[in-house]
Amino acid sequence: MEKAWWQKSTIYQIYPRSFNDSNGDGIGDLEGIIAKLDYLQLLGIDIIWLSPVYQSPNDDNGYDISNYYDIMSDFGTMDDMERLIEETKKRDIHIMMDLVINHTSDEHHWFKESRKSKDNPYRDYYIWRESENGPPSDITSVFSGSAWEWDGQTDEYYFHLFSKKQPDLNLHNPEVREHLYKMMNFWLSKGVSGFRMDVIDLIGKEVDENVLTDGPKLHDYLQEMNEKVLSRYPTVTVGETPSATTETAQLYTGKGRNELDMVFTFQHMSLDERAGEGKWALKELDFTELKKVLSTWQTSLFQKGWNSLYWNNHDQPRIVSRWGNDQEYRVESAKMLATVLHMMQGTPFIYQGEEIGMTNIDWDDITRYRDIESINYFNEKKTEGVPEQEIMQSIRTKGRDNARTPFQWNDDAHGGFTNGVPWIEVNANYHEINALEAMGNQDSIFYHYQKLIALRKRLDIVVYGEYELLLEDHPEIMAYTRTWEEQTLLVVANFYGGNPDFKLPETVDDARSTLIISNYSDTRERPSEIHTLRPYEAVVYLIEKQPNN
Ligand code: TEU
Ligand code: CA
């Protein structure tokens, strides 16, 4: 089996605006990241995924790029970026840039030209349509309202799946693709190691046919990109693909397909929303469904592709608040969730602050929020007459700002994130939850993540072992094995606060097993036949086959 360098790696996502502010303007920056590289090295991560740092008017916090070749002045300069690349190299850390090519900012030079006249050479870089009576179609923006915006300069509509300041590029135009490949090569030649590709499943869209994701040309374009850019460097890539299924994931990541290394799938992220009603329609997590979804991905891609593994990113609420217990069992449940994810097959992603168990915010007042998605949703629902309390309950539970409050470094004002006034408030719990506290405590969540990262490097079975789900229908326990050569890895996790019994399956011989990691300090060294689990307990045993088996 082919062993790629990134298969043993762990990736850490930095959302620069909220990571560390070095100059007191309240906004995280590149210099601030450089100052924390030793912290990341101690954690043991291999790759940083840097959310966008390009020039941007910040309508969607950098996911609206006005110049791909320059750095947002809030974050620093190209010199700072080059220094960041150099400093990460010294520590054997790679950088993965965020690649946003489904759309640009409306302040990008291309769009400024494009909107000027119908025969402008850049006109066809974007998606323009004429329409007499209202928008050309009913397609809606992810950020509320129509996806079509009327532009009086030429009396046509342009298409934007996200904010109206994020016009969609027309990738069917080969000139556009060539420009983008040139830009990607520019960054790779600067020394970054790859890309996380924003909503890459949209780039083959055919708006007139109402086809958005998985357009007929999507995989052709990815293969072309691979040939003209990715294959020329030892890259690592992950595509953000909300529409991916276990079938399409094999197209993206399959051997010999020459497209991407892995994709972000979203099926597990939708298990606490009412089916078909979107992210704001709240519902309890369907736990057995979660096990089923994760397991289906594990088995479907086994030796046919490669999984990314994540609970969190800058678009999702904090996992310990979402599917753990951020009160009495914050530490136990954060470690349990980490264990379950990191012992699976794939490349794990850690989102900044996850490794110290940062939690959701509980703000009731919309003026404290900064995210365009939440604010637009609030305004839309308010206009429709939905009671404010109900709207705010969705935003508190699912809003993206849950992940975007500043990193909590220590107990100083604003959690040590800034000497000034932060662009978004720090979570009030920074006095108890912060990196300094975590680093001084050998039992902290931080060191649990450090161990999990190291285990992946030490044990081939974590990287290559075949996955099998146990106790499929158990309402509280998630348990699985990984099998590789003469070994079995047994992972048992209690997802809730009760004390369920775990009965050791007959296939598992406990005579030759050792405890690999646990989130309770006094877990026994061998699994007993009946193991009564404690709240949110998670244990991992490595079992050697009997020599005569
Ligand atoms: O997100 C794409 C995406 O699918 C979003 O709809 C995401 O599911 C949503 O934000 C969840 O609430 C990417 C980026 O990750 C996001 O931050 C950007 O806002 C978006 O693309 C536009 O670039
Ligand atoms: Ca700053």
PDB file of N, CA and C in Angstrom, residues 6-96:
ATOM      1  N   TRP A   6       1.531  12.616   4.210  1.00  0.00           N
ATOM      2  CA  TRP A   6       0.471  13.261   4.980  1.00  0.00           C
ATOM      3  C   TRP A   6      -0.490  12.265   5.608  1.00  0.00           C
ATOM      4  N   GLN A   7      -0.283  10.967   5.375  1.00  0.00           N
ATOM      5  CA  GLN A   7      -1.197   9.993   5.975  1.00  0.00           C
ATOM      6  C   GLN A   7      -0.930   9.773   7.459  1.00  0.00           C
ATOM      7  N   LYS A   8       0.264  10.108   7.912  1.00  0.00           N
ATOM      8  CA  LYS A   8       0.580  10.001   9.337  1.00  0.00           C
ATOM      9  C   LYS A   8       0.511  11.357  10.021  1.00  0.00           C
ATOM     10  N   SER A   9       0.085  12.348   9.252  1.00  0.00           N
ATOM     11  CA  SER A   9       0.122  13.722   9.756  1.00  0.00           C
ATOM     12  C   SER A   9      -1.164  14.104  10.463  1.00  0.00           C
ATOM     13  N   THR A  10      -1.030  15.122  11.304  1.00  0.00           N
ATOM     14  CA  THR A  10      -2.202  15.764  11.890  1.00  0.00           C
ATOM     15  C   THR A  10      -2.161  17.223  11.464  1.00  0.00           C
ATOM     16  N   ILE A  11      -3.315  17.731  11.071  1.00  0.00           N
ATOM     17  CA  ILE A  11      -3.398  19.091  10.543  1.00  0.00           C
ATOM     18  C   ILE A  11      -4.104  19.995  11.557  1.00  0.00           C
ATOM     19  N   TYR A  12      -3.574  21.186  11.712  1.00  0.00           N
ATOM     20  CA  TYR A  12      -4.124  22.142  12.690  1.00  0.00           C
ATOM     21  C   TYR A  12      -4.621  23.364  11.942  1.00  0.00           C
ATOM     22  N   GLN A  13      -5.885  23.689  12.107  1.00  0.00           N
ATOM     23  CA  GLN A  13      -6.434  24.848  11.396  1.00  0.00           C
ATOM     24  C   GLN A  13      -6.296  26.119  12.222  1.00  0.00           C
ATOM     25  N   ILE A  14      -5.725  27.129  11.582  1.00  0.00           N
ATOM     26  CA  ILE A  14      -5.637  28.456  12.209  1.00  0.00           C
ATOM     27  C   ILE A  14      -6.590  29.407  11.504  1.00  0.00           C
ATOM     28  N   TYR A  15      -7.407  30.077  12.284  1.00  0.00           N
ATOM     29  CA  TYR A  15      -8.284  31.130  11.787  1.00  0.00           C
ATOM     30  C   TYR A  15      -7.601  32.426  12.217  1.00  0.00           C
ATOM     31  N   PRO A  16      -6.803  33.018  11.323  1.00  0.00           N
ATOM     32  CA  PRO A  16      -5.828  34.028  11.744  1.00  0.00           C
ATOM     33  C   PRO A  16      -6.427  35.199  12.536  1.00  0.00           C
ATOM     34  N   ARG A  17      -7.605  35.602  12.141  1.00  0.00           N
ATOM     35  CA  ARG A  17      -8.235  36.743  12.806  1.00  0.00           C
ATOM     36  C   ARG A  17      -8.401  36.541  14.308  1.00  0.00           C
ATOM     37  N   SER A  18      -8.540  35.279  14.707  1.00  0.00           N
ATOM     38  CA  SER A  18      -8.862  34.982  16.107  1.00  0.00           C
ATOM     39  C   SER A  18      -7.762  34.211  16.832  1.00  0.00           C
ATOM     40  N   PHE A  19      -6.570  34.147  16.253  1.00  0.00           N
ATOM     41  CA  PHE A  19      -5.556  33.285  16.867  1.00  0.00           C
ATOM     42  C   PHE A  19      -4.679  34.033  17.859  1.00  0.00           C
ATOM     43  N   ASN A  20      -3.968  35.046  17.379  1.00  0.00           N
ATOM     44  CA  ASN A  20      -3.090  35.784  18.301  1.00  0.00           C
ATOM     45  C   ASN A  20      -2.763  37.150  17.702  1.00  0.00           C
ATOM     46  N   ASP A  21      -3.026  38.197  18.456  1.00  0.00           N
ATOM     47  CA  ASP A  21      -2.792  39.561  17.978  1.00  0.00           C
ATOM     48  C   ASP A  21      -1.466  40.074  18.520  1.00  0.00           C
ATOM     49  N   SER A  22      -0.553  40.448  17.623  1.00  0.00           N
ATOM     50  CA  SER A  22       0.783  40.862  18.080  1.00  0.00           C
ATOM     51  C   SER A  22       0.913  42.365  18.265  1.00  0.00           C
ATOM     52  N   ASN A  23       0.006  43.161  17.706  1.00  0.00           N
ATOM     53  CA  ASN A  23       0.224  44.611  17.743  1.00  0.00           C
ATOM     54  C   ASN A  23      -0.906  45.411  18.380  1.00  0.00           C
ATOM     55  N   GLY A  24      -1.798  44.723  19.058  1.00  0.00           N
ATOM     56  CA  GLY A  24      -2.799  45.440  19.851  1.00  0.00           C
ATOM     57  C   GLY A  24      -3.926  46.095  19.072  1.00  0.00           C
ATOM     58  N   ASP A  25      -4.075  45.747  17.780  1.00  0.00           N
ATOM     59  CA  ASP A  25      -5.222  46.321  17.064  1.00  0.00           C
ATOM     60  C   ASP A  25      -6.477  45.460  17.203  1.00  0.00           C
ATOM     61  N   GLY A  26      -6.376  44.401  17.988  1.00  0.00           N
ATOM     62  CA  GLY A  26      -7.557  43.583  18.251  1.00  0.00           C
ATOM     63  C   GLY A  26      -7.803  42.498  17.220  1.00  0.00           C
ATOM     64  N   ILE A  27      -6.901  42.390  16.240  1.00  0.00           N
ATOM     65  CA  ILE A  27      -7.049  41.409  15.168  1.00  0.00           C
ATOM     66  C   ILE A  27      -5.823  40.503  15.144  1.00  0.00           C
ATOM     67  N   GLY A  28      -6.051  39.222  15.137  1.00  0.00           N
ATOM     68  CA  GLY A  28      -4.940  38.281  15.046  1.00  0.00           C
ATOM     69  C   GLY A  28      -4.153  38.532  13.770  1.00  0.00           C
ATOM     70  N   ASP A  29      -2.876  38.131  13.735  1.00  0.00           N
ATOM     71  CA  ASP A  29      -2.035  38.449  12.577  1.00  0.00           C
ATOM     72  C   ASP A  29      -0.920  37.420  12.413  1.00  0.00           C
ATOM     73  N   LEU A  30      -0.158  37.566  11.323  1.00  0.00           N
ATOM     74  CA  LEU A  30       0.892  36.587  10.994  1.00  0.00           C
ATOM     75  C   LEU A  30       1.991  36.579  12.053  1.00  0.00           C
ATOM     76  N   GLU A  31       2.379  37.759  12.481  1.00  0.00           N
ATOM     77  CA  GLU A  31       3.383  37.861  13.541  1.00  0.00           C
ATOM     78  C   GLU A  31       2.896  37.099  14.793  1.00  0.00           C
ATOM     79  N   GLY A  32       1.629  37.236  15.061  1.00  0.00           N
ATOM     80  CA  GLY A  32       1.041  36.521  16.205  1.00  0.00           C
ATOM     81  C   GLY A  32       1.135  35.012  16.033  1.00  0.00           C
ATOM     82  N   ILE A  33       0.958  34.546  14.807  1.00  0.00           N
ATOM     83  CA  ILE A  33       1.069  33.095  14.562  1.00  0.00           C
ATOM     84  C   ILE A  33       2.514  32.645  14.782  1.00  0.00           C
ATOM     85  N   ILE A  34       3.463  33.424  14.237  1.00  0.00           N
ATOM     86  CA  ILE A  34       4.884  33.067  14.388  1.00  0.00           C
ATOM     87  C   ILE A  34       5.225  32.916  15.870  1.00  0.00           C
ATOM     88  N   ALA A  35       4.676  33.802  16.668  1.00  0.00           N
ATOM     89  CA  ALA A  35       4.972  33.764  18.108  1.00  0.00           C
ATOM     90  C   ALA A  35       4.446  32.502  18.789  1.00  0.00           C
ATOM     91  N   LYS A  36       3.530  31.804  18.143  1.00  0.00           N
ATOM     92  CA  LYS A  36       2.943  30.617  18.772  1.00  0.00           C
ATOM     93  C   LYS A  36       3.361  29.312  18.098  1.00  0.00           C
ATOM     94  N   LEU A  37       4.351  29.353  17.230  1.00  0.00           N
ATOM     95  CA  LEU A  37       4.749  28.125  16.539  1.00  0.00           C
ATOM     96  C   LEU A  37       5.346  27.100  17.502  1.00  0.00           C
ATOM     97  N   ASP A  38       6.013  27.580  18.534  1.00  0.00           N
ATOM     98  CA  ASP A  38       6.573  26.626  19.498  1.00  0.00           C
ATOM     99  C   ASP A  38       5.461  25.861  20.216  1.00  0.00           C
ATOM    100  N   TYR A  39       4.387  26.569  20.477  1.00  0.00           N
ATOM    101  CA  TYR A  39       3.218  25.927  21.097  1.00  0.00           C
ATOM    102  C   TYR A  39       2.693  24.807  20.192  1.00  0.00           C
ATOM    103  N   LEU A  40       2.600  25.100  18.887  1.00  0.00           N
ATOM    104  CA  LEU A  40       2.083  24.094  17.949  1.00  0.00           C
ATOM    105  C   LEU A  40       3.054  22.933  17.797  1.00  0.00           C
ATOM    106  N   GLN A  41       4.342  23.255  17.854  1.00  0.00           N
ATOM    107  CA  GLN A  41       5.347  22.194  17.763  1.00  0.00           C
ATOM    108  C   GLN A  41       5.257  21.271  18.975  1.00  0.00           C
ATOM    109  N   LEU A  42       5.010  21.851  20.126  1.00  0.00           N
ATOM    110  CA  LEU A  42       4.847  21.040  21.333  1.00  0.00           C
ATOM    111  C   LEU A  42       3.630  20.123  21.213  1.00  0.00           C
ATOM    112  N   LEU A  43       2.579  20.640  20.627  1.00  0.00           N
ATOM    113  CA  LEU A  43       1.390  19.807  20.417  1.00  0.00           C
ATOM    114  C   LEU A  43       1.721  18.642  19.480  1.00  0.00           C
ATOM    115  N   GLY A  44       2.591  18.909  18.507  1.00  0.00           N
ATOM    116  CA  GLY A  44       3.070  17.818  17.637  1.00  0.00           C
ATOM    117  C   GLY A  44       2.463  17.788  16.250  1.00  0.00           C
ATOM    118  N   ILE A  45       1.759  18.841  15.879  1.00  0.00           N
ATOM    119  CA  ILE A  45       1.094  18.831  14.569  1.00  0.00           C
ATOM    120  C   ILE A  45       2.120  18.953  13.429  1.00  0.00           C
ATOM    121  N   ASP A  46       1.708  18.531  12.237  1.00  0.00           N
ATOM    122  CA  ASP A  46       2.622  18.495  11.094  1.00  0.00           C
ATOM    123  C   ASP A  46       2.337  19.568  10.059  1.00  0.00           C
ATOM    124  N   ILE A  47       1.061  19.942   9.967  1.00  0.00           N
ATOM    125  CA  ILE A  47       0.640  20.842   8.896  1.00  0.00           C
ATOM    126  C   ILE A  47      -0.296  21.889   9.495  1.00  0.00           C
ATOM    127  N   ILE A  48      -0.132  23.122   9.065  1.00  0.00           N
ATOM    128  CA  ILE A  48      -1.088  24.168   9.432  1.00  0.00           C
ATOM    129  C   ILE A  48      -1.967  24.448   8.224  1.00  0.00           C
ATOM    130  N   TRP A  49      -3.266  24.389   8.406  1.00  0.00           N
ATOM    131  CA  TRP A  49      -4.195  24.925   7.391  1.00  0.00           C
ATOM    132  C   TRP A  49      -4.503  26.345   7.843  1.00  0.00           C
ATOM    133  N   LEU A  50      -4.096  27.275   6.970  1.00  0.00           N
ATOM    134  CA  LEU A  50      -4.263  28.676   7.276  1.00  0.00           C
ATOM    135  C   LEU A  50      -5.515  29.169   6.571  1.00  0.00           C
ATOM    136  N   SER A  51      -6.536  29.556   7.335  1.00  0.00           N
ATOM    137  CA  SER A  51      -7.707  30.166   6.692  1.00  0.00           C
ATOM    138  C   SER A  51      -7.226  31.416   5.963  1.00  0.00           C
ATOM    139  N   PRO A  52      -8.002  31.966   5.021  1.00  0.00           N
ATOM    140  CA  PRO A  52      -7.454  32.952   4.082  1.00  0.00           C
ATOM    141  C   PRO A  52      -6.745  34.150   4.729  1.00  0.00           C
ATOM    142  N   VAL A  53      -5.563  34.443   4.173  1.00  0.00           N
ATOM    143  CA  VAL A  53      -4.785  35.608   4.638  1.00  0.00           C
ATOM    144  C   VAL A  53      -4.586  36.611   3.499  1.00  0.00           C
ATOM    145  N   TYR A  54      -5.244  36.363   2.372  1.00  0.00           N
ATOM    146  CA  TYR A  54      -5.068  37.227   1.198  1.00  0.00           C
ATOM    147  C   TYR A  54      -5.795  38.560   1.420  1.00  0.00           C
ATOM    148  N   GLN A  55      -5.444  39.514   0.537  1.00  0.00           N
ATOM    149  CA  GLN A  55      -6.115  40.806   0.603  1.00  0.00           C
ATOM    150  C   GLN A  55      -7.630  40.630   0.430  1.00  0.00           C
ATOM    151  N   SER A  56      -8.369  41.306   1.274  1.00  0.00           N
ATOM    152  CA  SER A  56      -9.819  41.103   1.287  1.00  0.00           C
ATOM    153  C   SER A  56     -10.502  42.240   2.024  1.00  0.00           C
ATOM    154  N   PRO A  57     -11.666  42.677   1.534  1.00  0.00           N
ATOM    155  CA  PRO A  57     -12.423  43.675   2.291  1.00  0.00           C
ATOM    156  C   PRO A  57     -13.179  43.061   3.471  1.00  0.00           C
ATOM    157  N   ASN A  58     -13.026  41.745   3.663  1.00  0.00           N
ATOM    158  CA  ASN A  58     -13.566  41.126   4.876  1.00  0.00           C
ATOM    159  C   ASN A  58     -15.065  41.089   5.013  1.00  0.00           C
ATOM    160  N   ASP A  59     -15.745  40.932   3.925  1.00  0.00           N
ATOM    161  CA  ASP A  59     -17.191  40.772   4.038  1.00  0.00           C
ATOM    162  C   ASP A  59     -17.503  39.416   4.656  1.00  0.00           C
ATOM    163  N   ASP A  60     -16.680  38.435   4.342  1.00  0.00           N
ATOM    164  CA  ASP A  60     -16.839  37.076   4.886  1.00  0.00           C
ATOM    165  C   ASP A  60     -15.496  36.638   5.489  1.00  0.00           C
ATOM    166  N   ASN A  61     -14.902  37.550   6.256  1.00  0.00           N
ATOM    167  CA  ASN A  61     -13.631  37.256   6.934  1.00  0.00           C
ATOM    168  C   ASN A  61     -12.584  36.583   6.044  1.00  0.00           C
ATOM    169  N   GLY A  62     -12.310  37.186   4.905  1.00  0.00           N
ATOM    170  CA  GLY A  62     -11.210  36.711   4.077  1.00  0.00           C
ATOM    171  C   GLY A  62     -11.599  35.700   3.021  1.00  0.00           C
ATOM    172  N   TYR A  63     -12.816  35.142   3.112  1.00  0.00           N
ATOM    173  CA  TYR A  63     -13.278  34.225   2.062  1.00  0.00           C
ATOM    174  C   TYR A  63     -13.822  35.015   0.858  1.00  0.00           C
ATOM    175  N   ASP A  64     -13.525  36.308   0.851  1.00  0.00           N
ATOM    176  CA  ASP A  64     -13.861  37.189  -0.263  1.00  0.00           C
ATOM    177  C   ASP A  64     -12.559  37.891  -0.647  1.00  0.00           C
ATOM    178  N   ILE A  65     -11.854  37.319  -1.621  1.00  0.00           N
ATOM    179  CA  ILE A  65     -10.479  37.733  -1.897  1.00  0.00           C
ATOM    180  C   ILE A  65     -10.437  38.805  -2.981  1.00  0.00           C
ATOM    181  N   SER A  66      -9.739  39.905  -2.706  1.00  0.00           N
ATOM    182  CA  SER A  66      -9.624  40.960  -3.726  1.00  0.00           C
ATOM    183  C   SER A  66      -8.262  40.923  -4.418  1.00  0.00           C
ATOM    184  N   ASN A  67      -7.277  40.218  -3.820  1.00  0.00           N
ATOM    185  CA  ASN A  67      -5.999  40.024  -4.496  1.00  0.00           C
ATOM    186  C   ASN A  67      -5.325  38.772  -3.961  1.00  0.00           C
ATOM    187  N   TYR A  68      -5.188  37.774  -4.838  1.00  0.00           N
ATOM    188  CA  TYR A  68      -4.609  36.490  -4.418  1.00  0.00           C
ATOM    189  C   TYR A  68      -3.109  36.572  -4.190  1.00  0.00           C
ATOM    190  N   TYR A  69      -2.491  37.650  -4.634  1.00  0.00           N
ATOM    191  CA  TYR A  69      -1.031  37.747  -4.576  1.00  0.00           C
ATOM    192  C   TYR A  69      -0.552  38.666  -3.457  1.00  0.00           C
ATOM    193  N   ASP A  70      -1.461  39.066  -2.607  1.00  0.00           N
ATOM    194  CA  ASP A  70      -1.045  39.966  -1.533  1.00  0.00           C
ATOM    195  C   ASP A  70      -1.705  39.558  -0.217  1.00  0.00           C
ATOM    196  N   ILE A  71      -1.172  40.085   0.869  1.00  0.00           N
ATOM    197  CA  ILE A  71      -1.627  39.725   2.204  1.00  0.00           C
ATOM    198  C   ILE A  71      -2.559  40.823   2.737  1.00  0.00           C
ATOM    199  N   MET A  72      -3.596  40.404   3.437  1.00  0.00           N
ATOM    200  CA  MET A  72      -4.511  41.364   4.056  1.00  0.00           C
ATOM    201  C   MET A  72      -3.729  42.258   5.025  1.00  0.00           C
ATOM    202  N   SER A  73      -3.885  43.566   4.887  1.00  0.00           N
ATOM    203  CA  SER A  73      -3.038  44.443   5.716  1.00  0.00           C
ATOM    204  C   SER A  73      -3.300  44.247   7.209  1.00  0.00           C
ATOM    205  N   ASP A  74      -4.515  43.850   7.590  1.00  0.00           N
ATOM    206  CA  ASP A  74      -4.788  43.531   9.005  1.00  0.00           C
ATOM    207  C   ASP A  74      -3.832  42.457   9.526  1.00  0.00           C
ATOM    208  N   PHE A  75      -3.405  41.578   8.629  1.00  0.00           N
ATOM    209  CA  PHE A  75      -2.613  40.416   9.054  1.00  0.00           C
ATOM    210  C   PHE A  75      -1.111  40.629   8.926  1.00  0.00           C
ATOM    211  N   GLY A  76      -0.704  41.623   8.114  1.00  0.00           N
ATOM    212  CA  GLY A  76       0.727  41.869   7.950  1.00  0.00           C
ATOM    213  C   GLY A  76       1.083  42.070   6.491  1.00  0.00           C
ATOM    214  N   THR A  77       2.290  41.647   6.133  1.00  0.00           N
ATOM    215  CA  THR A  77       2.808  41.891   4.783  1.00  0.00           C
ATOM    216  C   THR A  77       3.288  40.580   4.171  1.00  0.00           C
ATOM    217  N   MET A  78       3.663  40.636   2.891  1.00  0.00           N
ATOM    218  CA  MET A  78       4.230  39.449   2.249  1.00  0.00           C
ATOM    219  C   MET A  78       5.531  39.041   2.946  1.00  0.00           C
ATOM    220  N   ASP A  79       6.286  40.009   3.437  1.00  0.00           N
ATOM    221  CA  ASP A  79       7.498  39.682   4.199  1.00  0.00           C
ATOM    222  C   ASP A  79       7.155  38.828   5.424  1.00  0.00           C
ATOM    223  N   ASP A  80       6.108  39.213   6.121  1.00  0.00           N
ATOM    224  CA  ASP A  80       5.687  38.429   7.296  1.00  0.00           C
ATOM    225  C   ASP A  80       5.303  37.012   6.873  1.00  0.00           C
ATOM    226  N   MET A  81       4.628  36.917   5.742  1.00  0.00           N
ATOM    227  CA  MET A  81       4.199  35.599   5.245  1.00  0.00           C
ATOM    228  C   MET A  81       5.413  34.745   4.922  1.00  0.00           C
ATOM    229  N   GLU A  82       6.404  35.358   4.288  1.00  0.00           N
ATOM    230  CA  GLU A  82       7.615  34.602   3.955  1.00  0.00           C
ATOM    231  C   GLU A  82       8.330  34.155   5.226  1.00  0.00           C
ATOM    232  N   ARG A  83       8.314  35.012   6.215  1.00  0.00           N
ATOM    233  CA  ARG A  83       8.931  34.638   7.490  1.00  0.00           C
ATOM    234  C   ARG A  83       8.157  33.496   8.167  1.00  0.00           C
ATOM    235  N   LEU A  84       6.851  33.553   8.061  1.00  0.00           N
ATOM    236  CA  LEU A  84       6.046  32.462   8.631  1.00  0.00           C
ATOM    237  C   LEU A  84       6.409  31.130   7.954  1.00  0.00           C
ATOM    238  N   ILE A  85       6.525  31.156   6.636  1.00  0.00           N
ATOM    239  CA  ILE A  85       6.872  29.927   5.907  1.00  0.00           C
ATOM    240  C   ILE A  85       8.241  29.416   6.369  1.00  0.00           C
ATOM    241  N   GLU A  86       9.180  30.339   6.479  1.00  0.00           N
ATOM    242  CA  GLU A  86      10.537  29.979   6.911  1.00  0.00           C
ATOM    243  C   GLU A  86      10.534  29.398   8.333  1.00  0.00           C
ATOM    244  N   GLU A  87       9.811  30.065   9.233  1.00  0.00           N
ATOM    245  CA  GLU A  87       9.785  29.624  10.635  1.00  0.00           C
ATOM    246  C   GLU A  87       9.073  28.274  10.796  1.00  0.00           C
ATOM    247  N   THR A  88       8.064  28.029   9.972  1.00  0.00           N
ATOM    248  CA  THR A  88       7.410  26.720  10.063  1.00  0.00           C
ATOM    249  C   THR A  88       8.359  25.639   9.545  1.00  0.00           C
ATOM    250  N   LYS A  89       9.078  25.942   8.477  1.00  0.00           N
ATOM    251  CA  LYS A  89      10.026  24.965   7.920  1.00  0.00           C
ATOM    252  C   LYS A  89      11.047  24.533   8.961  1.00  0.00           C
ATOM    253  N   LYS A  90      11.552  25.510   9.729  1.00  0.00           N
ATOM    254  CA  LYS A  90      12.533  25.200  10.781  1.00  0.00           C
ATOM    255  C   LYS A  90      11.986  24.175  11.758  1.00  0.00           C
ATOM    256  N   ARG A  91      10.682  24.157  11.902  1.00  0.00           N
ATOM    257  CA  ARG A  91      10.053  23.252  12.868  1.00  0.00           C
ATOM    258  C   ARG A  91       9.406  22.049  12.195  1.00  0.00           C
ATOM    259  N   ASP A  92       9.735  21.838  10.921  1.00  0.00           N
ATOM    260  CA  ASP A  92       9.154  20.706  10.180  1.00  0.00           C
ATOM    261  C   ASP A  92       7.643  20.759  10.085  1.00  0.00           C
ATOM    262  N   ILE A  93       7.120  21.950  10.043  1.00  0.00           N
ATOM    263  CA  ILE A  93       5.666  22.120   9.893  1.00  0.00           C
ATOM    264  C   ILE A  93       5.398  22.648   8.489  1.00  0.00           C
ATOM    265  N   HIS A  94       4.399  22.069   7.833  1.00  0.00           N
ATOM    266  CA  HIS A  94       4.006  22.515   6.492  1.00  0.00           C
ATOM    267  C   HIS A  94       2.844  23.493   6.584  1.00  0.00           C
ATOM    268  N   ILE A  95       2.693  24.281   5.528  1.00  0.00           N
ATOM    269  CA  ILE A  95       1.539  25.180   5.467  1.00  0.00           C
ATOM    270  C   ILE A  95       0.641  24.826   4.296  1.00  0.00           C
ATOM    271  N   MET A  96      -0.639  24.735   4.605  1.00  0.00           N
ATOM    272  CA  MET A  96      -1.661  24.510   3.593  1.00  0.00           C
ATOM    273  C   MET A  96      -2.464  25.799   3.497  1.00  0.00           C
TER     274      MET A  96
END
